[in-house]
């Protein structure tokens, strides 16, 4: 057994073959172009693999959708804080401004 630190290895040809088999409705050249562009944008192999497979699984997806997503979309899925957060913050700021030391 060898200690190969280059794992997992990119398998772009096999990924394109999977897409061609699973999504015959896609133009394979469109996906090939999107994958090449994604690699120039800095997509790692792992990220590219996950995103292409998610596109394959989505019946409404098209190859250009690979480049349409925000690279850190997970950051935007959190709900924004409610108004009570701002109210608590404002109350704390007012209290700090008007605080008198009783030493």
Tab-separated table of N, CA, C and O in Angstrom:
chain	number	residue	atom	x	y	z
A	1	UNK	N	0.847	-1.176	0.000
A	1	UNK	CA	0.000	0.000	0.000
A	1	UNK	C	0.885	1.230	0.000
A	1	UNK	O	1.794	1.367	0.801
A	2	UNK	N	0.625	2.156	-0.901
A	2	UNK	CA	1.444	3.360	-0.971
A	2	UNK	C	0.744	4.514	-0.270
A	2	UNK	O	-0.469	4.557	-0.145
A	3	UNK	N	1.550	5.451	0.187
A	3	UNK	CA	1.019	6.631	0.864
A	3	UNK	C	0.871	7.739	-0.179
A	3	UNK	O	1.788	8.528	-0.395
A	4	UNK	N	-0.274	7.806	-0.834
A	4	UNK	CA	-0.508	8.769	-1.904
A	4	UNK	C	-1.316	9.937	-1.360
A	4	UNK	O	-2.497	9.803	-1.064
A	5	UNK	N	-0.674	11.088	-1.231
A	5	UNK	CA	-1.367	12.249	-0.676
A	5	UNK	C	-2.178	13.002	-1.725
A	5	UNK	O	-2.845	13.967	-1.391
A	6	UNK	N	-2.143	12.572	-2.965
A	6	UNK	CA	-2.890	13.244	-4.023
A	6	UNK	C	-4.294	12.681	-4.198
A	6	UNK	O	-4.850	12.682	-5.286
A	7	UNK	N	-4.886	12.195	-3.121
A	7	UNK	CA	-6.224	11.604	-3.206
A	7	UNK	C	-7.245	12.546	-2.612
A	7	UNK	O	-6.956	13.220	-1.635
A	8	UNK	N	-8.409	12.640	-3.073
A	8	UNK	CA	-8.899	11.984	-4.278
A	8	UNK	C	-8.352	12.657	-5.531
A	8	UNK	O	-8.078	13.850	-5.539
A	9	UNK	N	-8.206	11.858	-6.551
A	9	UNK	CA	-7.692	12.359	-7.830
A	9	UNK	C	-8.847	12.854	-8.685
A	9	UNK	O	-9.906	12.226	-8.732
A	10	UNK	N	-8.652	13.969	-9.365
A	10	UNK	CA	-9.692	14.438	-10.281
A	10	UNK	C	-9.977	13.391	-11.352
A	10	UNK	O	-9.076	12.753	-11.881
A	11	UNK	N	-11.249	13.216	-11.639
A	11	UNK	CA	-11.690	12.271	-12.667
A	11	UNK	C	-12.737	12.964	-13.527
A	11	UNK	O	-13.899	12.562	-13.590
A	12	UNK	N	-12.303	14.041	-14.161
A	12	UNK	CA	-13.225	14.874	-14.926
A	12	UNK	C	-13.884	14.100	-16.063
A	12	UNK	O	-15.084	14.242	-16.294
A	13	UNK	N	-13.120	13.270	-16.748
A	13	UNK	CA	-13.688	12.485	-17.853
A	13	UNK	C	-14.811	11.574	-17.377
A	13	UNK	O	-15.870	11.484	-18.023
A	14	UNK	N	-14.604	10.941	-16.256
A	14	UNK	CA	-15.624	10.052	-15.711
A	14	UNK	C	-16.847	10.842	-15.222
A	14	UNK	O	-17.980	10.385	-15.346
A	15	UNK	N	-16.612	12.014	-14.661
A	15	UNK	CA	-17.718	12.856	-14.220
A	15	UNK	C	-18.555	13.305	-15.414
A	15	UNK	O	-19.791	13.279	-15.368
A	16	UNK	N	-17.898	13.676	-16.495
A	16	UNK	CA	-18.621	14.060	-17.713
A	16	UNK	C	-19.381	12.870	-18.300
A	16	UNK	O	-20.506	13.030	-18.786
A	17	UNK	N	-18.782	11.677	-18.220
A	17	UNK	CA	-19.467	10.478	-18.709
A	17	UNK	C	-20.704	10.179	-17.871
A	17	UNK	O	-21.755	9.805	-18.411
A	18	UNK	N	-20.603	10.366	-16.548
A	18	UNK	CA	-21.756	10.175	-15.679
A	18	UNK	C	-22.860	11.167	-16.041
A	18	UNK	O	-24.026	10.798	-16.145
A	19	UNK	N	-22.479	12.410	-16.241
A	19	UNK	CA	-23.465	13.433	-16.610
A	19	UNK	C	-24.126	13.092	-17.941
A	19	UNK	O	-25.345	13.239	-18.090
A	20	UNK	N	-23.344	12.626	-18.901
A	20	UNK	CA	-23.903	12.269	-20.206
A	20	UNK	C	-24.897	11.118	-20.081
A	20	UNK	O	-25.951	11.115	-20.736
A	21	UNK	N	-24.579	10.144	-19.216
A	21	UNK	CA	-25.474	9.001	-19.031
A	21	UNK	C	-26.717	9.386	-18.244
A	21	UNK	O	-27.827	8.933	-18.562
A	22	UNK	N	-26.544	10.215	-17.218
A	22	UNK	CA	-27.663	10.557	-16.342
A	22	UNK	C	-28.526	11.685	-16.895
A	22	UNK	O	-29.716	11.754	-16.584
A	23	UNK	N	-27.949	12.570	-17.672
A	23	UNK	CA	-28.675	13.742	-18.183
A	23	UNK	C	-28.528	13.846	-19.696
A	23	UNK	O	-27.851	14.727	-20.222
A	24	UNK	N	-29.175	12.944	-20.444
A	24	UNK	CA	-29.075	13.003	-21.907
A	24	UNK	C	-29.702	14.279	-22.485
A	24	UNK	O	-29.469	14.602	-23.649
A	25	UNK	N	-30.449	15.015	-21.651
A	25	UNK	CA	-31.047	16.263	-22.106
A	25	UNK	C	-30.037	17.413	-22.137
A	25	UNK	O	-30.304	18.464	-22.714
A	26	UNK	N	-28.879	17.240	-21.544
A	26	UNK	CA	-27.855	18.282	-21.520
A	26	UNK	C	-26.954	18.196	-22.747
A	26	UNK	O	-26.690	17.114	-23.270
A	27	UNK	N	-26.442	19.333	-23.171
A	27	UNK	CA	-25.404	19.379	-24.192
A	27	UNK	C	-24.087	19.220	-23.444
A	27	UNK	O	-23.728	20.073	-22.628
A	28	UNK	N	-23.397	18.132	-23.681
A	28	UNK	CA	-22.195	17.807	-22.918
A	28	UNK	C	-21.116	18.877	-23.061
A	28	UNK	O	-20.385	19.150	-22.107
A	29	UNK	N	-21.023	19.497	-24.221
A	29	UNK	CA	-20.026	20.560	-24.393
A	29	UNK	C	-20.302	21.736	-23.462
A	29	UNK	O	-19.369	22.400	-23.007
A	30	UNK	N	-21.572	21.999	-23.162
A	30	UNK	CA	-21.904	23.078	-22.223
A	30	UNK	C	-21.375	22.752	-20.828
A	30	UNK	O	-20.835	23.623	-20.141
A	31	UNK	N	-21.538	21.504	-20.418
A	31	UNK	CA	-21.026	21.102	-19.110
A	31	UNK	C	-19.506	21.121	-19.106
A	31	UNK	O	-18.890	21.581	-18.149
A	32	UNK	N	-18.894	20.641	-20.166
A	32	UNK	CA	-17.431	20.639	-20.256
A	32	UNK	C	-16.894	22.066	-20.125
A	32	UNK	O	-15.933	22.318	-19.391
A	33	UNK	N	-17.541	23.017	-20.791
A	33	UNK	CA	-17.120	24.421	-20.706
A	33	UNK	C	-17.313	24.968	-19.291
A	33	UNK	O	-16.460	25.678	-18.768
A	34	UNK	N	-18.442	24.636	-18.667
A	34	UNK	CA	-18.715	25.116	-17.312
A	34	UNK	C	-17.707	24.540	-16.321
A	34	UNK	O	-17.239	25.251	-15.424
A	35	UNK	N	-17.364	23.279	-16.478
A	35	UNK	CA	-16.384	22.645	-15.599
A	35	UNK	C	-15.021	23.312	-15.774
A	35	UNK	O	-14.340	23.624	-14.785
A	36	UNK	N	-14.622	23.557	-17.008
A	36	UNK	CA	-13.329	24.206	-17.255
A	36	UNK	C	-13.311	25.608	-16.650
A	36	UNK	O	-12.317	26.017	-16.036
A	37	UNK	N	-14.389	26.327	-16.802
A	37	UNK	CA	-14.470	27.667	-16.223
A	37	UNK	C	-14.429	27.617	-14.702
A	37	UNK	O	-13.771	28.435	-14.056
A	38	UNK	N	-15.135	26.674	-14.131
A	38	UNK	CA	-15.152	26.528	-12.669
A	38	UNK	C	-13.745	26.249	-12.149
A	38	UNK	O	-13.352	26.784	-11.102
A	39	UNK	N	-12.993	25.443	-12.846
A	39	UNK	CA	-11.619	25.148	-12.418
A	39	UNK	C	-10.764	26.412	-12.464
A	39	UNK	O	-9.944	26.635	-11.578
A	40	UNK	N	-10.973	27.273	-13.466
A	40	UNK	CA	-10.198	28.518	-13.518
A	40	UNK	C	-10.634	29.485	-12.426
A	40	UNK	O	-9.859	30.345	-12.023
A	41	UNK	N	-11.861	29.343	-11.942
A	41	UNK	CA	-12.346	30.190	-10.847
A	41	UNK	C	-11.868	29.691	-9.492
A	41	UNK	O	-12.170	30.278	-8.466
A	42	UNK	N	-11.171	28.558	-9.472
A	42	UNK	CA	-10.614	28.061	-8.226
A	42	UNK	C	-11.412	26.975	-7.533
A	42	UNK	O	-11.152	26.650	-6.383
A	43	UNK	N	-12.398	26.391	-8.210
A	43	UNK	CA	-13.137	25.277	-7.618
A	43	UNK	C	-12.159	24.139	-7.356
A	43	UNK	O	-11.375	23.769	-8.223
A	44	UNK	N	-12.214	23.563	-6.181
A	44	UNK	CA	-11.422	22.365	-5.920
A	44	UNK	C	-12.128	21.186	-6.588
A	44	UNK	O	-13.310	21.272	-6.947
A	45	UNK	N	-11.407	20.084	-6.700
A	45	UNK	CA	-12.032	18.902	-7.301
A	45	UNK	C	-13.224	18.444	-6.471
A	45	UNK	O	-14.281	18.129	-6.998
A	46	UNK	N	-13.084	18.436	-5.162
A	46	UNK	CA	-14.181	18.005	-4.300
A	46	UNK	C	-15.414	18.870	-4.462
A	46	UNK	O	-16.534	18.366	-4.557
A	47	UNK	N	-15.219	20.168	-4.489
A	47	UNK	CA	-16.356	21.080	-4.655
A	47	UNK	C	-16.999	20.909	-6.020
A	47	UNK	O	-18.227	20.881	-6.149
A	48	UNK	N	-16.166	20.777	-7.043
A	48	UNK	CA	-16.679	20.585	-8.399
A	48	UNK	C	-17.491	19.296	-8.488
A	48	UNK	O	-18.595	19.284	-9.035
A	49	UNK	N	-16.977	18.235	-7.909
A	49	UNK	CA	-17.668	16.950	-7.917
A	49	UNK	C	-19.039	17.065	-7.256
A	49	UNK	O	-20.057	16.659	-7.826
A	50	UNK	N	-19.074	17.644	-6.070
A	50	UNK	CA	-20.334	17.773	-5.333
A	50	UNK	C	-21.328	18.635	-6.109
A	50	UNK	O	-22.504	18.276	-6.259
A	51	UNK	N	-20.881	19.758	-6.640
A	51	UNK	CA	-21.809	20.655	-7.319
A	51	UNK	C	-22.337	20.080	-8.632
A	51	UNK	O	-23.515	20.249	-8.950
A	52	UNK	N	-21.482	19.384	-9.368
A	52	UNK	CA	-21.964	18.768	-10.613
A	52	UNK	C	-22.964	17.663	-10.306
A	52	UNK	O	-24.005	17.564	-10.958
A	53	UNK	N	-22.688	16.852	-9.293
A	53	UNK	CA	-23.621	15.775	-8.936
A	53	UNK	C	-24.953	16.367	-8.466
A	53	UNK	O	-26.025	15.845	-8.797
A	54	UNK	N	-24.911	17.463	-7.717
A	54	UNK	CA	-26.159	18.113	-7.309
A	54	UNK	C	-26.933	18.624	-8.520
A	54	UNK	O	-28.158	18.518	-8.562
A	55	UNK	N	-26.224	19.147	-9.504
A	55	UNK	CA	-26.900	19.594	-10.735
A	55	UNK	C	-27.525	18.413	-11.474
A	55	UNK	O	-28.639	18.511	-11.985
A	56	UNK	N	-26.791	17.314	-11.530
A	56	UNK	CA	-27.313	16.129	-12.202
A	56	UNK	C	-28.607	15.675	-11.537
A	56	UNK	O	-29.565	15.298	-12.204
A	57	UNK	N	-28.664	15.746	-10.229
A	57	UNK	CA	-29.830	15.279	-9.481
A	57	UNK	C	-31.013	16.240	-9.560
A	57	UNK	O	-32.145	15.838	-9.282
A	58	UNK	N	-30.781	17.475	-9.944
A	58	UNK	CA	-31.842	18.481	-10.015
A	58	UNK	C	-32.456	18.474	-11.415
A	58	UNK	O	-31.807	18.862	-12.379
A	59	UNK	N	-33.724	18.045	-11.544
A	59	UNK	CA	-34.335	17.947	-12.877
A	59	UNK	C	-34.419	19.280	-13.617
A	59	UNK	O	-34.457	19.317	-14.840
A	60	UNK	N	-34.406	20.388	-12.901
A	60	UNK	CA	-34.503	21.694	-13.555
A	60	UNK	C	-33.173	22.366	-13.815
A	60	UNK	O	-33.136	23.480	-14.358
A	61	UNK	N	-32.078	21.726	-13.457
A	61	UNK	CA	-30.762	22.341	-13.589
A	61	UNK	C	-30.212	22.221	-15.001
A	61	UNK	O	-30.555	21.296	-15.741
A	62	UNK	N	-29.363	23.159	-15.332
A	62	UNK	CA	-28.652	23.180	-16.610
A	62	UNK	C	-27.167	23.363	-16.308
A	62	UNK	O	-26.812	23.927	-15.268
A	63	UNK	N	-26.270	22.957	-17.199
A	63	UNK	CA	-24.837	23.096	-16.943
A	63	UNK	C	-24.372	24.507	-16.551
A	63	UNK	O	-23.539	24.642	-15.655
A	64	UNK	N	-24.894	25.577	-17.160
A	64	UNK	CA	-24.435	26.912	-16.748
A	64	UNK	C	-24.741	27.245	-15.281
A	64	UNK	O	-24.114	28.139	-14.711
A	65	UNK	N	-25.675	26.515	-14.672
A	65	UNK	CA	-25.998	26.744	-13.264
A	65	UNK	C	-24.796	26.467	-12.358
A	65	UNK	O	-24.757	26.943	-11.228
A	66	UNK	N	-23.834	25.711	-12.853
A	66	UNK	CA	-22.636	25.423	-12.075
A	66	UNK	C	-21.918	26.712	-11.687
A	66	UNK	O	-21.373	26.826	-10.599
A	67	UNK	N	-21.962	27.699	-12.561
A	67	UNK	CA	-21.249	28.947	-12.318
A	67	UNK	C	-22.129	30.026	-11.720
A	67	UNK	O	-21.642	31.086	-11.347
A	68	UNK	N	-23.427	29.767	-11.629
A	68	UNK	CA	-24.358	30.793	-11.172
A	68	UNK	C	-24.387	30.940	-9.665
A	68	UNK	O	-24.751	31.986	-9.161
A	69	UNK	N	-24.015	29.903	-8.936
A	69	UNK	CA	-24.118	29.937	-7.484
A	69	UNK	C	-23.014	30.733	-6.835
A	69	UNK	O	-21.920	30.867	-7.355
A	70	UNK	N	-23.320	31.273	-5.682
A	70	UNK	CA	-22.328	31.961	-4.868
A	70	UNK	C	-21.399	30.907	-4.283
A	70	UNK	O	-21.866	29.898	-3.771
A	71	UNK	N	-20.086	31.132	-4.323
A	71	UNK	CA	-19.178	30.108	-3.815
A	71	UNK	C	-19.391	29.743	-2.358
A	71	UNK	O	-19.050	28.674	-1.944
A	72	UNK	N	-19.953	30.637	-1.579
A	72	UNK	CA	-20.204	30.335	-0.179
A	72	UNK	C	-21.676	30.562	0.131
A	72	UNK	O	-22.026	31.279	1.067
A	73	UNK	N	-22.514	29.927	-0.667
A	73	UNK	CA	-23.949	30.101	-0.522
A	73	UNK	C	-24.432	29.713	0.873
A	73	UNK	O	-25.375	30.295	1.387
A	74	UNK	N	-23.757	28.771	1.525
A	74	UNK	CA	-24.186	28.334	2.854
A	74	UNK	C	-24.201	29.488	3.834
A	74	UNK	O	-24.971	29.492	4.776
A	75	UNK	N	-23.364	30.503	3.630
A	75	UNK	CA	-23.344	31.642	4.542
A	75	UNK	C	-24.634	32.451	4.461
A	75	UNK	O	-25.001	33.129	5.396
A	76	UNK	N	-25.310	32.400	3.315
A	76	UNK	CA	-26.497	33.202	3.109
A	76	UNK	C	-27.784	32.461	3.457
A	76	UNK	O	-28.850	33.016	3.344
A	77	UNK	N	-27.670	31.230	3.857
A	77	UNK	CA	-28.858	30.441	4.193
A	77	UNK	C	-29.304	30.645	5.633
A	77	UNK	O	-30.359	30.203	6.013
A	78	UNK	N	-28.474	31.277	6.431
A	78	UNK	CA	-28.866	31.536	7.812
A	78	UNK	C	-29.906	32.639	7.828
A	78	UNK	O	-29.840	33.598	7.068
A	79	UNK	N	-30.872	32.505	8.723
A	79	UNK	CA	-31.889	33.541	8.850
A	79	UNK	C	-31.275	34.777	9.477
A	79	UNK	O	-30.463	34.674	10.395
A	80	UNK	N	-31.660	35.968	8.995
A	80	UNK	CA	-31.138	37.175	9.632
A	80	UNK	C	-31.702	37.302	11.042
A	80	UNK	O	-32.789	36.800	11.329
A	81	UNK	N	-30.986	37.980	11.916
A	81	UNK	CA	-31.491	38.136	13.275
A	81	UNK	C	-32.776	38.950	13.277
A	81	UNK	O	-32.982	39.815	12.423
A	82	UNK	N	-33.630	38.667	14.233
A	82	UNK	CA	-34.896	39.379	14.346
A	82	UNK	C	-34.710	40.785	14.903
A	82	UNK	O	-33.621	41.151	15.354
A	83	UNK	N	-35.764	41.577	14.882
A	83	UNK	CA	-35.662	42.957	15.351
A	83	UNK	C	-35.309	43.052	16.837
A	83	UNK	O	-34.720	44.045	17.267
A	84	UNK	N	-35.642	42.032	17.599
A	84	UNK	CA	-35.318	42.079	19.033
A	84	UNK	C	-33.815	42.127	19.262
A	84	UNK	O	-33.345	42.696	20.254
A	85	UNK	N	-33.038	41.583	18.333
A	85	UNK	CA	-31.582	41.632	18.467
A	85	UNK	C	-31.099	43.075	18.388
A	85	UNK	O	-30.282	43.516	19.203
A	86	UNK	N	-31.606	43.821	17.425
A	86	UNK	CA	-31.225	45.227	17.287
A	86	UNK	C	-31.714	46.042	18.485
A	86	UNK	O	-31.011	46.934	18.966
A	87	UNK	N	-32.896	45.731	18.960
A	87	UNK	CA	-33.432	46.466	20.116
A	87	UNK	C	-32.587	46.215	21.361
A	87	UNK	O	-32.299	47.140	22.122
A	88	UNK	N	-32.170	44.953	21.555
A	88	UNK	CA	-31.309	44.654	22.711
A	88	UNK	C	-29.967	45.362	22.587
A	88	UNK	O	-29.430	45.897	23.551
A	89	UNK	N	-29.442	45.383	21.362
A	89	UNK	CA	-28.161	46.052	21.134
A	89	UNK	C	-28.258	47.549	21.381
A	89	UNK	O	-27.364	48.151	21.990
A	90	UNK	N	-29.338	48.162	20.907
A	90	UNK	CA	-29.533	49.600	21.114
A	90	UNK	C	-29.696	49.902	22.595
A	90	UNK	O	-29.141	50.883	23.114
A	91	UNK	N	-30.446	49.082	23.313
A	91	UNK	CA	-30.645	49.295	24.748
A	91	UNK	C	-29.308	49.165	25.488
A	91	UNK	O	-29.012	49.954	26.396
A	92	UNK	N	-28.496	48.212	25.099
A	92	UNK	CA	-27.185	48.037	25.741
A	92	UNK	C	-26.285	49.235	25.464
A	92	UNK	O	-25.556	49.705	26.347
A	93	UNK	N	-26.348	49.762	24.233
A	93	UNK	CA	-25.536	50.932	23.896
A	93	UNK	C	-25.984	52.148	24.692
A	93	UNK	O	-25.154	52.906	25.212
A	94	UNK	N	-27.292	52.362	24.805
A	94	UNK	CA	-27.808	53.487	25.596
A	94	UNK	C	-27.395	53.354	27.056
A	94	UNK	O	-26.976	54.321	27.694
A	95	UNK	N	-27.506	52.157	27.591
A	95	UNK	CA	-27.132	51.935	28.987
A	95	UNK	C	-25.647	52.211	29.197
A	95	UNK	O	-25.252	52.794	30.210
A	96	UNK	N	-24.825	51.822	28.236
A	96	UNK	CA	-23.388	52.052	28.366
A	96	UNK	C	-23.066	53.543	28.289
A	96	UNK	O	-22.169	54.029	28.983
A	97	UNK	N	-23.791	54.267	27.453
A	97	UNK	CA	-23.554	55.712	27.322
A	97	UNK	C	-23.976	56.479	28.564
A	97	UNK	O	-23.369	57.494	28.909
A	98	UNK	N	-25.001	56.035	29.209
A	98	UNK	CA	-25.547	56.761	30.348
A	98	UNK	C	-25.177	56.141	31.691
A	98	UNK	O	-25.736	56.509	32.709
A	99	UNK	N	-24.247	55.243	31.668
A	99	UNK	CA	-23.839	54.559	32.898
A	99	UNK	C	-23.019	55.508	33.766
A	99	UNK	O	-22.119	56.186	33.297
A	100	UNK	N	-23.356	55.577	35.010
A	100	UNK	CA	-22.571	56.377	35.964
A	100	UNK	C	-21.898	55.439	36.951
A	100	UNK	O	-22.499	54.472	37.422
A	101	UNK	N	-20.648	55.707	37.207
A	101	UNK	CA	-19.898	54.857	38.147
A	101	UNK	C	-20.288	55.221	39.575
A	101	UNK	O	-20.400	56.378	39.939
A	102	UNK	N	-20.519	54.235	40.378
A	102	UNK	CA	-20.854	54.454	41.785
A	102	UNK	C	-19.747	53.904	42.678
A	102	UNK	O	-19.983	53.088	43.550
A	103	UNK	N	-18.525	54.305	42.421
A	103	UNK	CA	-17.375	53.823	43.215
A	103	UNK	C	-17.190	54.629	44.462
A	103	UNK	O	-17.287	55.733	44.623
